[in-house]
Amino acid sequence: MHSQQVTAQPPSNDGVGRASLVFDVIIAGCGPTGAMLAAELRLHDVRVLVLEKETEPASSVRIVGLHIRSLELMAMRGLLDRILQQGRKRPAGGFFAAIPKPAPKGLDSAYAYLVGIRQPVIVHLLEEHAIALGAQVRHGCAVAGLEQDDEGVTVELADGERLRSRYLVGCDGGRSTVRKLLGVGFPGEPSRTETLMGEMEVGVPQEEITAKVAETRESQQRFWLRPFGEGVYSVVVPAAGVSDRTEPPTLEDFRQQLRTIAGTDFGVHSPRWMSRFGDATRLAERYRVGRVLLAGDAAHIHPPTGGQGLNLGVQDAFNLGWKLAAQIRGWAPETLLDTYHAERHPVAEDVLDNTRAQMELHSTEPGPQAVRRLLTELMDFEEVNRYLIEKITAIGIRYDFGEGPDLLGRRLRDIDVKQGHLYGLLHRGRGLLLDRTERLTVGGWSDRVDHLADPTAALDVPCVLLRPDGHVAWIGDDQQDLDDHLSRWFGKPAD
């Protein structure tokens, strides 16, 4: 995609060689995280420029999965129907270490399924969404340097152009230039195992593939061939012993490893794309340094087992977007922007830990295999299975908002309201008060928070205040207590 929506005049340099301030936020990277963040900022009329170093979409067309929480967020912004038109619904279940257990009954979501979608398609949809809202996207622009001061950030591009904004957000991937320029530590473990992944045609009947895959996966979990349609299969196989990891894999690498692992290469041919990934696991020490922030893979990397990476980044964007917009629009409480790190860093820590655990369970060694068999038995208990799937799909997250009912700090499912569905009321990215008492008011916060009186009988509490990301910020029925919490999350009331 190369079309642009211009929201600010091109920057010019002032007399001291510093670009003039014409953007509120510059985002480095237009993957799912960067595009989603740009759209969230534009909901609040923030002037956004997204810089993407690549000139063309990625040639890889691998399928990614949108988990339950990400589907909920897409529904909150009116994007889910478009995604479902381009993706494929699949049952929720079998996510944790690929242990084949179905999802427990009664998951607390109206979107209790997985959507498989081509990565370039979801990137295109989110970029198109951001542009439609007024974001400017420039391709072929790589960040090469940055300087920040009390008023903003000067970003230098690889071609020498200098741009100026109030904030910069690095959404530029695991090798993030922004993170490196900031000098933020990225501790963790380097990659120990490599895995080949690709899509290609096969030369044997599906029945033969199904039987051989079932036999091989009894001892080798980092292996599969899954039909992708039109005679094409998604192929995953360990990469040990193949060509230099710094070089792209070849079709012969796949054939060699398939013969080693499964005893046959299945006649693979005509690859659509081929890649490799490792199990490096790292987490940025800080998500914010002054006016520069990190999100998505720039802040955390981990193995793809469980399919959490893209989802984690998109959820970062939802958490950060309204807070950064509040800071720019001038109504953010003093510590609001710091809650981005406070809330999302522990979530990433948990994802890194559960992917470490899953990778251990993929090992062919006797000890990990014994643990895998034991966990497989334990997952027959509904409470265990539910706990793990809520962890993987992020619907079990509870932010620490202090003392209160269990619902406080959690996301609220898409309940029925008189006006239709709850998430349909959140398309504008504003806060929302669900008021069953019909006697409360959002008063001076009405420019930031909507008020729905007598919303539904589905709530078992008097009133709920939702943040723009759908998390419950307050529960109660007292106006003064509500005002205190409105001030905590949405700043001082308007005059």
Tab-separated table of C-alpha atoms in Angstrom:
chain	number	residue	atom	x	y	z
A	1	MET	CA	0.000	0.000	0.000
A	2	HIS	CA	1.387	3.361	-1.023
A	3	SER	CA	-1.575	5.720	-0.715
A	4	GLN	CA	-1.324	8.424	1.912
A	5	GLN	CA	-3.652	10.684	3.845
A	6	VAL	CA	-1.754	13.891	4.547
A	7	THR	CA	-2.559	15.331	7.956
A	8	ALA	CA	0.262	17.827	8.331
A	9	GLN	CA	2.408	19.970	6.108
A	10	PRO	CA	5.869	18.593	5.245
A	11	PRO	CA	8.346	19.512	7.958
A	12	SER	CA	10.843	22.273	7.467
A	13	ASN	CA	14.137	22.869	9.247
A	14	ASP	CA	14.579	25.884	11.466
A	15	GLY	CA	17.666	28.031	11.667
A	16	VAL	CA	19.455	25.765	14.133
A	17	GLY	CA	19.092	22.645	12.016
A	18	ARG	CA	16.214	21.132	13.971
A	19	ALA	CA	13.029	20.204	12.129
A	20	SER	CA	9.928	22.174	13.056
A	21	LEU	CA	7.275	20.437	15.153
A	22	VAL	CA	4.439	19.405	12.816
A	23	PHE	CA	3.469	15.931	14.051
A	24	ASP	CA	2.171	14.888	17.418
A	25	VAL	CA	3.416	11.301	17.112
A	26	ILE	CA	5.802	9.576	14.738
A	27	ILE	CA	5.534	5.790	14.686
A	28	ALA	CA	8.456	3.739	13.389
A	29	GLY	CA	7.082	0.610	11.751
A	30	CYS	CA	3.795	-0.086	9.988
A	31	GLY	CA	3.221	-3.669	11.004
A	32	PRO	CA	0.051	-4.627	12.902
A	33	THR	CA	1.198	-2.852	16.089
A	34	GLY	CA	2.206	0.399	14.406
A	35	ALA	CA	-0.870	0.552	12.174
A	36	MET	CA	-3.217	-0.195	15.080
A	37	LEU	CA	-1.558	2.438	17.243
A	38	ALA	CA	-1.858	5.029	14.460
A	39	ALA	CA	-5.577	4.312	14.157
A	40	GLU	CA	-6.120	4.563	17.915
A	41	LEU	CA	-4.378	7.934	18.006
A	42	ARG	CA	-6.393	9.253	15.068
A	43	LEU	CA	-9.631	8.499	16.937
A	44	HIS	CA	-8.567	11.403	19.146
A	45	ASP	CA	-7.462	13.705	16.313
A	46	VAL	CA	-3.742	13.236	17.018
A	47	ARG	CA	-1.483	14.132	14.068
A	48	VAL	CA	0.270	10.863	13.201
A	49	LEU	CA	3.037	9.940	10.785
A	50	VAL	CA	3.959	6.264	10.338
A	51	LEU	CA	7.379	5.488	8.865
A	52	GLU	CA	7.837	2.061	7.282
A	53	LYS	CA	11.298	1.146	6.028
A	54	GLU	CA	10.019	-1.440	3.539
A	55	THR	CA	8.756	-0.207	0.174
A	56	GLU	CA	6.663	-3.305	-0.581
A	57	PRO	CA	4.596	-5.689	1.561
A	58	ALA	CA	6.435	-8.724	2.878
A	59	SER	CA	6.654	-11.565	0.361
A	60	SER	CA	5.846	-14.059	3.122
A	61	VAL	CA	2.142	-14.891	3.180
A	62	ARG	CA	2.127	-17.008	6.316
A	63	ILE	CA	-1.056	-17.399	8.286
A	64	VAL	CA	-1.292	-15.729	11.685
A	65	GLY	CA	-3.979	-16.309	14.283
A	66	LEU	CA	-6.051	-13.653	16.009
A	67	HIS	CA	-6.930	-14.850	19.496
A	68	ILE	CA	-10.087	-14.078	21.458
A	69	ARG	CA	-8.931	-10.834	23.091
A	70	SER	CA	-7.677	-9.404	19.800
A	71	LEU	CA	-10.997	-10.271	18.161
A	72	GLU	CA	-12.763	-8.438	20.968
A	73	LEU	CA	-10.624	-5.368	20.373
A	74	MET	CA	-11.346	-5.491	16.639
A	75	ALA	CA	-15.063	-5.661	17.448
A	76	MET	CA	-14.669	-2.607	19.717
A	77	ARG	CA	-13.440	-0.597	16.745
A	78	GLY	CA	-15.825	-1.958	14.126
A	79	LEU	CA	-13.145	-3.955	12.291
A	80	LEU	CA	-14.181	-7.533	13.000
A	81	ASP	CA	-16.563	-7.988	10.060
A	82	ARG	CA	-13.837	-6.964	7.605
A	83	ILE	CA	-11.393	-9.367	9.224
A	84	LEU	CA	-13.855	-12.251	9.128
A	85	GLN	CA	-14.384	-11.642	5.406
A	86	GLN	CA	-10.653	-12.171	4.826
A	87	GLY	CA	-9.907	-14.832	7.455
A	88	ARG	CA	-11.085	-18.251	8.490
A	89	LYS	CA	-12.703	-19.156	11.789
A	90	ARG	CA	-11.216	-22.080	13.658
A	91	PRO	CA	-12.144	-23.647	16.998
A	92	ALA	CA	-10.371	-22.312	20.062
A	93	GLY	CA	-8.245	-25.001	21.636
A	94	GLY	CA	-4.978	-26.871	21.285
A	95	PHE	CA	-3.007	-23.652	21.757
A	96	PHE	CA	-0.813	-24.508	24.745
A	97	ALA	CA	2.227	-26.444	23.474
A	98	ALA	CA	-0.059	-27.821	20.735
A	99	ILE	CA	-1.594	-30.240	23.247
A	100	PRO	CA	-4.774	-31.310	21.427
A	101	LYS	CA	-7.439	-30.374	23.939
A	102	PRO	CA	-10.655	-28.604	22.879
A	103	ALA	CA	-11.596	-25.326	24.502
A	104	PRO	CA	-13.642	-25.646	27.699
A	105	LYS	CA	-17.331	-24.846	27.454
A	106	GLY	CA	-18.631	-21.405	28.276
A	107	LEU	CA	-15.571	-19.240	27.664
A	108	ASP	CA	-16.410	-15.702	28.778
A	109	SER	CA	-16.485	-14.118	25.328
A	110	ALA	CA	-18.809	-13.685	22.385
A	111	TYR	CA	-15.783	-14.370	20.163
A	112	ALA	CA	-14.549	-17.693	21.532
A	113	TYR	CA	-12.749	-18.822	18.392
A	114	LEU	CA	-9.533	-18.268	16.447
A	115	VAL	CA	-9.318	-16.426	13.132
A	116	GLY	CA	-6.548	-17.491	10.795
A	117	ILE	CA	-5.608	-14.723	8.379
A	118	ARG	CA	-2.685	-14.027	6.049
A	119	GLN	CA	-0.264	-11.638	7.707
A	120	PRO	CA	-0.048	-9.230	4.730
A	121	VAL	CA	-3.856	-9.087	4.718
A	122	ILE	CA	-4.184	-8.084	8.378
A	123	VAL	CA	-1.381	-5.533	7.939
A	124	HIS	CA	-3.174	-4.089	4.898
A	125	LEU	CA	-6.514	-3.936	6.704
A	126	LEU	CA	-5.069	-2.148	9.727
A	127	GLU	CA	-3.012	0.264	7.622
A	128	GLU	CA	-6.060	1.028	5.496
A	129	HIS	CA	-8.046	1.643	8.698
A	130	ALA	CA	-5.410	4.066	10.004
A	131	ILE	CA	-5.256	5.955	6.705
A	132	ALA	CA	-9.057	6.193	6.520
A	133	LEU	CA	-8.959	7.851	9.937
A	134	GLY	CA	-6.388	10.381	8.731
A	135	ALA	CA	-2.958	8.921	9.472
A	136	GLN	CA	-0.103	9.586	7.086
A	137	VAL	CA	1.987	6.554	6.103
A	138	ARG	CA	5.321	6.818	4.314
A	139	HIS	CA	6.996	3.703	2.921
A	140	GLY	CA	10.688	3.375	2.206
A	141	CYS	CA	11.604	5.553	5.201
A	142	ALA	CA	14.003	4.094	7.760
A	143	VAL	CA	14.812	5.742	11.085
A	144	ALA	CA	18.557	6.314	11.483
A	145	GLY	CA	18.808	8.639	14.475
A	146	LEU	CA	16.842	10.436	17.148
A	147	GLU	CA	17.273	13.230	19.667
A	148	GLN	CA	14.752	14.220	22.302
A	149	ASP	CA	14.339	17.286	24.479
A	150	ASP	CA	11.674	18.756	26.749
A	151	GLU	CA	9.441	19.706	23.832
A	152	GLY	CA	9.701	16.799	21.431
A	153	VAL	CA	11.751	14.333	19.396
A	154	THR	CA	13.805	14.952	16.267
A	155	VAL	CA	13.917	11.876	14.037
A	156	GLU	CA	16.590	11.537	11.373
A	157	LEU	CA	15.854	9.280	8.417
A	158	ALA	CA	18.367	7.199	6.498
A	159	ASP	CA	18.330	9.728	3.636
A	160	GLY	CA	19.194	12.579	6.001
A	161	GLU	CA	15.718	14.093	6.271
A	162	ARG	CA	14.858	15.321	9.756
A	163	LEU	CA	11.348	15.194	11.176
A	164	ARG	CA	9.992	16.581	14.405
A	165	SER	CA	7.193	15.312	16.657
A	166	ARG	CA	6.077	15.525	20.248
A	167	TYR	CA	6.490	11.753	20.746
A	168	LEU	CA	8.076	8.813	18.957
A	169	VAL	CA	6.955	5.191	19.274
A	170	GLY	CA	9.173	2.348	18.124
A	171	CYS	CA	7.040	-0.423	16.601
A	172	ASP	CA	9.922	-1.502	14.395
A	173	GLY	CA	10.313	-5.153	15.322
A	174	GLY	CA	12.669	-7.356	17.286
A	175	ARG	CA	15.770	-5.672	15.832
A	176	SER	CA	14.285	-2.262	16.650
A	177	THR	CA	16.462	0.669	15.626
A	178	VAL	CA	14.532	2.928	18.008
A	179	ARG	CA	15.235	0.670	20.990
A	180	LYS	CA	18.935	0.482	20.112
A	181	LEU	CA	19.206	4.249	19.681
A	182	LEU	CA	17.581	4.698	23.092
A	183	GLY	CA	20.081	2.311	24.660
A	184	VAL	CA	17.311	0.346	26.367
A	185	GLY	CA	18.472	-3.040	27.595
A	186	PHE	CA	16.939	-6.119	25.962
A	187	PRO	CA	17.857	-8.949	28.318
A	188	GLY	CA	16.853	-12.545	27.801
A	189	GLU	CA	18.090	-15.687	26.075
A	190	PRO	CA	19.487	-16.001	22.557
A	191	SER	CA	18.026	-18.519	20.162
A	192	ARG	CA	18.916	-22.130	20.981
A	193	THR	CA	16.803	-23.957	18.420
A	194	GLU	CA	15.862	-23.044	14.871
A	195	THR	CA	12.737	-24.098	13.007
A	196	LEU	CA	11.949	-24.007	9.291
A	197	MET	CA	8.536	-22.760	8.188
A	198	GLY	CA	7.095	-22.400	4.725
A	199	GLU	CA	4.213	-23.033	2.356
A	200	MET	CA	4.657	-25.381	-0.587
A	201	GLU	CA	2.995	-28.045	-2.686
A	202	VAL	CA	3.359	-31.759	-1.984
A	203	GLY	CA	3.606	-34.811	-4.191
A	204	VAL	CA	1.801	-37.486	-2.148
A	205	PRO	CA	-1.869	-38.073	-1.252
A	206	GLN	CA	-3.366	-36.322	1.759
A	207	GLU	CA	-4.160	-39.636	3.459
A	208	GLU	CA	-0.474	-40.564	3.459
A	209	ILE	CA	0.470	-37.148	4.876
A	210	THR	CA	-2.143	-37.378	7.637
A	211	ALA	CA	-0.951	-40.809	8.749
A	212	LYS	CA	2.740	-39.893	8.705
A	213	VAL	CA	2.188	-36.588	10.547
A	214	ALA	CA	0.184	-38.333	13.288
A	215	GLU	CA	2.939	-40.925	13.706
A	216	THR	CA	5.778	-38.408	13.744
A	217	ARG	CA	4.117	-35.943	16.118
A	218	GLU	CA	3.963	-38.579	18.833
A	219	SER	CA	7.635	-37.785	19.481
A	220	GLN	CA	8.346	-34.559	17.546
A	221	GLN	CA	6.111	-31.572	18.349
A	222	ARG	CA	7.991	-29.036	16.232
A	223	PHE	CA	6.743	-30.716	13.069
A	224	TRP	CA	3.587	-30.511	11.004
A	225	LEU	CA	2.140	-30.425	7.521
A	226	ARG	CA	-1.239	-28.733	7.407
A	227	PRO	CA	-3.356	-28.298	4.263
A	228	PHE	CA	-3.646	-24.696	3.213
A	229	GLY	CA	-5.903	-25.117	0.191
A	230	GLU	CA	-5.307	-25.602	-3.532
A	231	GLY	CA	-2.800	-28.403	-2.927
A	232	VAL	CA	-0.584	-26.166	-0.767
A	233	TYR	CA	0.601	-27.176	2.716
A	234	SER	CA	2.049	-25.250	5.613
A	235	VAL	CA	5.256	-27.062	6.564
A	236	VAL	CA	7.096	-26.751	9.884
A	237	VAL	CA	10.169	-28.833	10.715
A	238	PRO	CA	13.224	-28.485	13.008
A	239	ALA	CA	16.164	-26.780	11.302
A	240	ALA	CA	19.059	-28.490	13.124
A	241	GLY	CA	21.972	-29.288	10.838
A	242	VAL	CA	20.848	-27.332	7.795
A	243	SER	CA	22.512	-24.385	6.082
A	244	ASP	CA	23.877	-21.238	7.709
A	245	ARG	CA	21.185	-19.625	9.892
A	246	THR	CA	22.076	-16.215	8.471
A	247	GLU	CA	21.029	-17.371	4.988
A	248	PRO	CA	17.453	-17.905	3.783
A	249	PRO	CA	16.485	-21.593	3.822
A	250	THR	CA	16.247	-23.539	0.569
A	251	LEU	CA	13.794	-26.154	-0.625
A	252	GLU	CA	16.561	-28.730	-0.234
A	253	ASP	CA	16.859	-27.759	3.436
A	254	PHE	CA	13.179	-28.624	3.890
A	255	ARG	CA	13.548	-31.896	2.009
A	256	GLN	CA	16.589	-32.885	4.054
A	257	GLN	CA	14.915	-32.177	7.381
A	258	LEU	CA	11.645	-33.834	6.419
A	259	ARG	CA	13.520	-37.010	5.495
A	260	THR	CA	15.453	-36.857	8.775
A	261	ILE	CA	12.379	-36.303	10.962
A	262	ALA	CA	9.620	-38.128	9.102
A	263	GLY	CA	11.521	-40.511	6.814
A	264	THR	CA	10.082	-38.877	3.680
A	265	ASP	CA	10.143	-35.452	2.064
A	266	PHE	CA	6.500	-35.814	0.922
A	267	GLY	CA	7.571	-34.713	-2.556
A	268	VAL	CA	7.516	-31.038	-1.541
A	269	HIS	CA	7.970	-28.589	-4.414
A	270	SER	CA	6.959	-25.157	-5.717
A	271	PRO	CA	7.360	-23.190	-2.457
A	272	ARG	CA	5.366	-19.993	-2.027
A	273	TRP	CA	7.685	-18.779	0.707
A	274	MET	CA	10.254	-20.206	3.131
A	275	SER	CA	11.685	-18.832	6.357
A	276	ARG	CA	13.183	-19.823	9.668
A	277	PHE	CA	12.572	-18.686	13.217
A	278	GLY	CA	14.359	-19.199	16.502
A	279	ASP	CA	13.329	-19.319	20.131
A	280	ALA	CA	15.107	-16.183	21.318
A	281	THR	CA	13.263	-14.664	24.284
A	282	ARG	CA	13.911	-11.053	25.301
A	283	LEU	CA	12.068	-8.224	27.061
A	284	ALA	CA	12.910	-4.525	27.033
A	285	GLU	CA	13.844	-3.181	30.443
A	286	ARG	CA	11.756	-0.069	29.895
A	287	TYR	CA	8.844	0.712	27.590
A	288	ARG	CA	9.317	4.467	27.921
A	289	VAL	CA	12.279	6.817	27.973
A	290	GLY	CA	11.014	10.390	28.105
A	291	ARG	CA	9.100	11.077	24.905
A	292	VAL	CA	10.049	7.800	23.206
A	293	LEU	CA	8.110	4.577	23.756
A	294	LEU	CA	8.326	0.969	22.571
A	295	ALA	CA	5.556	-1.441	21.570
A	296	GLY	CA	5.149	-4.814	19.910
A	297	ASP	CA	8.235	-6.831	18.973
A	298	ALA	CA	10.413	-3.785	19.640
A	299	ALA	CA	9.562	-4.343	23.316
A	300	HIS	CA	9.451	-8.143	23.458
A	301	ILE	CA	10.326	-11.209	21.388
A	302	HIS	CA	9.588	-14.848	22.044
A	303	PRO	CA	9.001	-18.107	20.162
A	304	PRO	CA	5.759	-18.251	18.142
A	305	THR	CA	4.391	-21.266	20.011
A	306	GLY	CA	0.858	-20.505	21.123
A	307	GLY	CA	0.545	-17.805	18.458
A	308	GLN	CA	0.712	-14.879	20.877
A	309	GLY	CA	3.192	-12.466	19.263
A	310	LEU	CA	1.015	-10.430	16.908
A	311	ASN	CA	-1.782	-10.417	19.469
A	312	LEU	CA	0.512	-9.129	22.218
A	313	GLY	CA	1.642	-6.239	20.012
A	314	VAL	CA	-1.858	-5.224	18.922
A	315	GLN	CA	-2.939	-5.280	22.560
A	316	ASP	CA	0.035	-3.045	23.427
A	317	ALA	CA	-1.277	-0.552	20.871
A	318	PHE	CA	-4.757	-0.562	22.397
A	319	ASN	CA	-3.351	0.058	25.844
A	320	LEU	CA	-1.021	2.837	24.727
A	321	GLY	CA	-3.133	4.635	22.126
A	322	TRP	CA	-5.721	6.369	24.294
A	323	LYS	CA	-3.162	7.194	26.999
A	324	LEU	CA	-0.734	8.832	24.584
A	325	ALA	CA	-3.634	10.680	22.948
A	326	ALA	CA	-4.734	11.933	26.374
A	327	GLN	CA	-1.223	13.220	27.015
A	328	ILE	CA	-1.200	15.088	23.719
A	329	ARG	CA	-4.734	16.447	24.059
A	330	GLY	CA	-3.800	17.838	27.469
A	331	TRP	CA	-6.218	16.005	29.766
A	332	ALA	CA	-4.089	13.047	30.902
A	333	PRO	CA	-3.538	12.658	34.646
A	334	GLU	CA	0.117	13.062	35.545
A	335	THR	CA	0.926	9.346	35.801
A	336	LEU	CA	-1.387	7.986	33.083
A	337	LEU	CA	1.299	7.453	30.436
A	338	ASP	CA	3.471	5.599	32.949
A	339	THR	CA	0.701	3.036	33.422
A	340	TYR	CA	1.474	1.755	29.921
A	341	HIS	CA	4.720	0.169	31.144
A	342	ALA	CA	3.221	-0.744	34.511
A	343	GLU	CA	0.381	-2.692	32.881
A	344	ARG	CA	1.915	-4.155	29.740
A	345	HIS	CA	5.414	-5.106	30.927
A	346	PRO	CA	4.080	-7.764	33.359
A	347	VAL	CA	1.798	-9.130	30.611
A	348	ALA	CA	4.806	-9.579	28.327
A	349	GLU	CA	6.753	-11.215	31.159
A	350	ASP	CA	3.958	-13.737	31.509
A	351	VAL	CA	3.868	-14.424	27.758
A	352	LEU	CA	7.633	-14.967	27.719
A	353	ASP	CA	7.345	-17.390	30.606
A	354	ASN	CA	4.538	-19.410	29.065
A	355	THR	CA	6.353	-19.644	25.721
A	356	ARG	CA	9.489	-20.825	27.532
A	357	ALA	CA	7.395	-23.512	29.180
A	358	GLN	CA	5.798	-24.505	25.884
A	359	MET	CA	9.161	-24.791	24.145
A	360	GLU	CA	10.367	-27.122	26.888
A	361	LEU	CA	7.308	-29.281	26.298
A	362	HIS	CA	8.241	-29.502	22.606
A	363	SER	CA	11.571	-31.113	23.503
A	364	THR	CA	12.082	-34.751	22.536
A	365	GLU	CA	14.063	-35.448	25.722
A	366	PRO	CA	12.525	-37.968	28.172
A	367	GLY	CA	12.070	-35.467	31.027
A	368	PRO	CA	10.114	-32.819	29.084
A	369	GLN	CA	8.119	-35.557	27.369
A	370	ALA	CA	7.124	-36.948	30.783
A	371	VAL	CA	6.009	-33.482	31.903
A	372	ARG	CA	4.058	-33.116	28.652
A	373	ARG	CA	2.214	-36.381	29.275
A	374	LEU	CA	1.392	-35.288	32.821
A	375	LEU	CA	0.125	-31.866	31.695
A	376	THR	CA	-1.955	-33.546	28.996
A	377	GLU	CA	-3.678	-35.518	31.747
A	378	LEU	CA	-4.117	-32.443	33.929
A	379	MET	CA	-5.768	-30.550	31.077
A	380	ASP	CA	-8.643	-33.011	31.270
A	381	PHE	CA	-9.611	-31.022	34.374
A	382	GLU	CA	-11.715	-28.132	33.070
A	383	GLU	CA	-10.182	-25.621	35.500
A	384	VAL	CA	-6.669	-26.341	34.189
A	385	ASN	CA	-7.706	-26.222	30.550
A	386	ARG	CA	-9.657	-23.000	31.098
A	387	TYR	CA	-6.776	-21.336	32.931
A	388	LEU	CA	-4.309	-22.102	30.128
A	389	ILE	CA	-6.568	-21.031	27.277
A	390	GLU	CA	-7.498	-17.791	29.057
A	391	LYS	CA	-3.779	-17.134	29.484
A	392	ILE	CA	-2.911	-17.781	25.832
A	393	THR	CA	-5.874	-15.804	24.467
A	394	ALA	CA	-5.333	-12.904	26.939
A	395	ILE	CA	-8.898	-12.864	28.283
A	396	GLY	CA	-7.566	-13.757	31.727
A	397	ILE	CA	-5.564	-10.520	32.108
A	398	ARG	CA	-6.328	-8.423	35.173
A	399	TYR	CA	-4.529	-5.102	35.567
A	400	ASP	CA	-3.773	-4.008	39.113
A	401	PHE	CA	-6.174	-1.127	39.822
A	402	GLY	CA	-6.094	-1.645	43.584
A	403	GLU	CA	-8.571	-3.246	45.972
A	404	GLY	CA	-11.970	-4.172	44.604
A	405	PRO	CA	-14.166	-6.889	43.110
A	406	ASP	CA	-12.597	-9.480	40.834
A	407	LEU	CA	-14.036	-7.731	37.768
A	408	LEU	CA	-12.036	-4.569	38.521
A	409	GLY	CA	-9.080	-4.345	36.129
A	410	ARG	CA	-10.449	-7.047	33.831
A	411	ARG	CA	-11.965	-6.585	30.409
A	412	LEU	CA	-15.753	-6.722	30.114
A	413	ARG	CA	-17.200	-9.129	27.572
A	414	ASP	CA	-19.437	-7.886	24.752
A	415	ILE	CA	-22.733	-7.953	26.632
A	416	ASP	CA	-26.136	-7.092	25.191
A	417	VAL	CA	-27.384	-3.570	25.851
A	418	LYS	CA	-30.566	-1.799	24.829
A	419	GLN	CA	-28.731	-0.190	21.928
A	420	GLY	CA	-27.461	-3.558	20.638
A	421	HIS	CA	-24.014	-4.732	21.738
A	422	LEU	CA	-21.639	-3.113	24.207
A	423	TYR	CA	-18.651	-3.117	21.854
A	424	GLY	CA	-20.647	-1.201	19.267
A	425	LEU	CA	-20.627	1.731	21.722
A	426	LEU	CA	-16.813	1.774	21.908
A	427	HIS	CA	-16.003	2.456	18.251
A	428	ARG	CA	-14.890	6.035	18.989
A	429	GLY	CA	-12.282	4.992	21.566
A	430	ARG	CA	-13.872	6.891	24.457
A	431	GLY	CA	-14.575	5.868	28.030
A	432	LEU	CA	-18.042	4.576	28.879
A	433	LEU	CA	-20.173	4.592	32.042
A	434	LEU	CA	-22.768	1.816	32.225
A	435	ASP	CA	-25.231	3.164	34.799
A	436	ARG	CA	-27.975	0.861	36.042
A	437	THR	CA	-28.981	3.351	38.771
A	438	GLU	CA	-29.926	6.033	36.216
A	439	ARG	CA	-28.841	8.711	38.690
A	440	LEU	CA	-25.116	9.122	38.021
A	441	THR	CA	-23.459	11.505	35.580
A	442	VAL	CA	-20.104	11.898	33.864
A	443	GLY	CA	-20.456	15.689	34.188
A	444	GLY	CA	-17.349	17.578	33.114
A	445	TRP	CA	-15.850	14.470	31.520
A	446	SER	CA	-18.541	14.166	28.833
A	447	ASP	CA	-16.020	15.183	26.163
A	448	ARG	CA	-14.066	11.987	26.974
A	449	VAL	CA	-16.593	9.588	28.488
A	450	ASP	CA	-19.989	8.466	27.231
A	451	HIS	CA	-22.888	7.693	29.606
A	452	LEU	CA	-25.391	4.893	29.085
A	453	ALA	CA	-28.212	4.822	31.654
A	454	ASP	CA	-30.144	1.592	32.350
A	455	PRO	CA	-27.944	-0.305	29.884
A	456	THR	CA	-28.765	-3.962	30.532
A	457	ALA	CA	-29.791	-6.581	33.021
A	458	ALA	CA	-26.664	-8.607	32.171
A	459	LEU	CA	-24.575	-6.747	34.747
A	460	ASP	CA	-24.686	-7.967	38.324
A	461	VAL	CA	-23.195	-4.725	39.689
A	462	PRO	CA	-24.826	-1.252	39.849
A	463	CYS	CA	-22.484	0.710	37.582
A	464	VAL	CA	-19.283	0.114	35.633
A	465	LEU	CA	-16.785	2.614	34.233
A	466	LEU	CA	-14.906	1.310	31.206
A	467	ARG	CA	-11.645	2.679	29.847
A	468	PRO	CA	-11.328	3.058	26.057
A	469	ASP	CA	-9.555	-0.328	25.919
A	470	GLY	CA	-12.565	-2.046	27.505
A	471	HIS	CA	-11.046	-2.680	30.942
A	472	VAL	CA	-13.164	-2.021	34.022
A	473	ALA	CA	-11.820	1.052	35.824
A	474	TRP	CA	-14.481	1.381	38.548
A	475	ILE	CA	-17.475	-0.457	40.008
A	476	GLY	CA	-19.975	1.188	42.360
A	477	ASP	CA	-22.977	3.486	42.722
A	478	ASP	CA	-21.640	6.595	44.502
A	479	GLN	CA	-21.221	9.817	42.492
A	480	GLN	CA	-18.289	11.167	44.500
A	481	ASP	CA	-16.447	7.869	44.226
A	482	LEU	CA	-17.125	7.864	40.493
A	483	ASP	CA	-15.805	11.418	40.157
A	484	ASP	CA	-12.599	10.401	41.911
A	485	HIS	CA	-12.074	7.565	39.460
A	486	LEU	CA	-12.997	9.698	36.466
A	487	SER	CA	-10.238	12.079	37.598
A	488	ARG	CA	-7.824	9.165	38.051
A	489	TRP	CA	-8.257	7.896	34.486
A	490	PHE	CA	-9.572	10.868	32.507
A	491	GLY	CA	-7.998	13.872	34.204
A	492	LYS	CA	-9.588	17.056	35.447
A	493	PRO	CA	-13.172	17.814	34.337
A	494	ALA	CA	-13.652	20.416	31.652
A	495	ASP	CA	-14.542	23.912	32.857
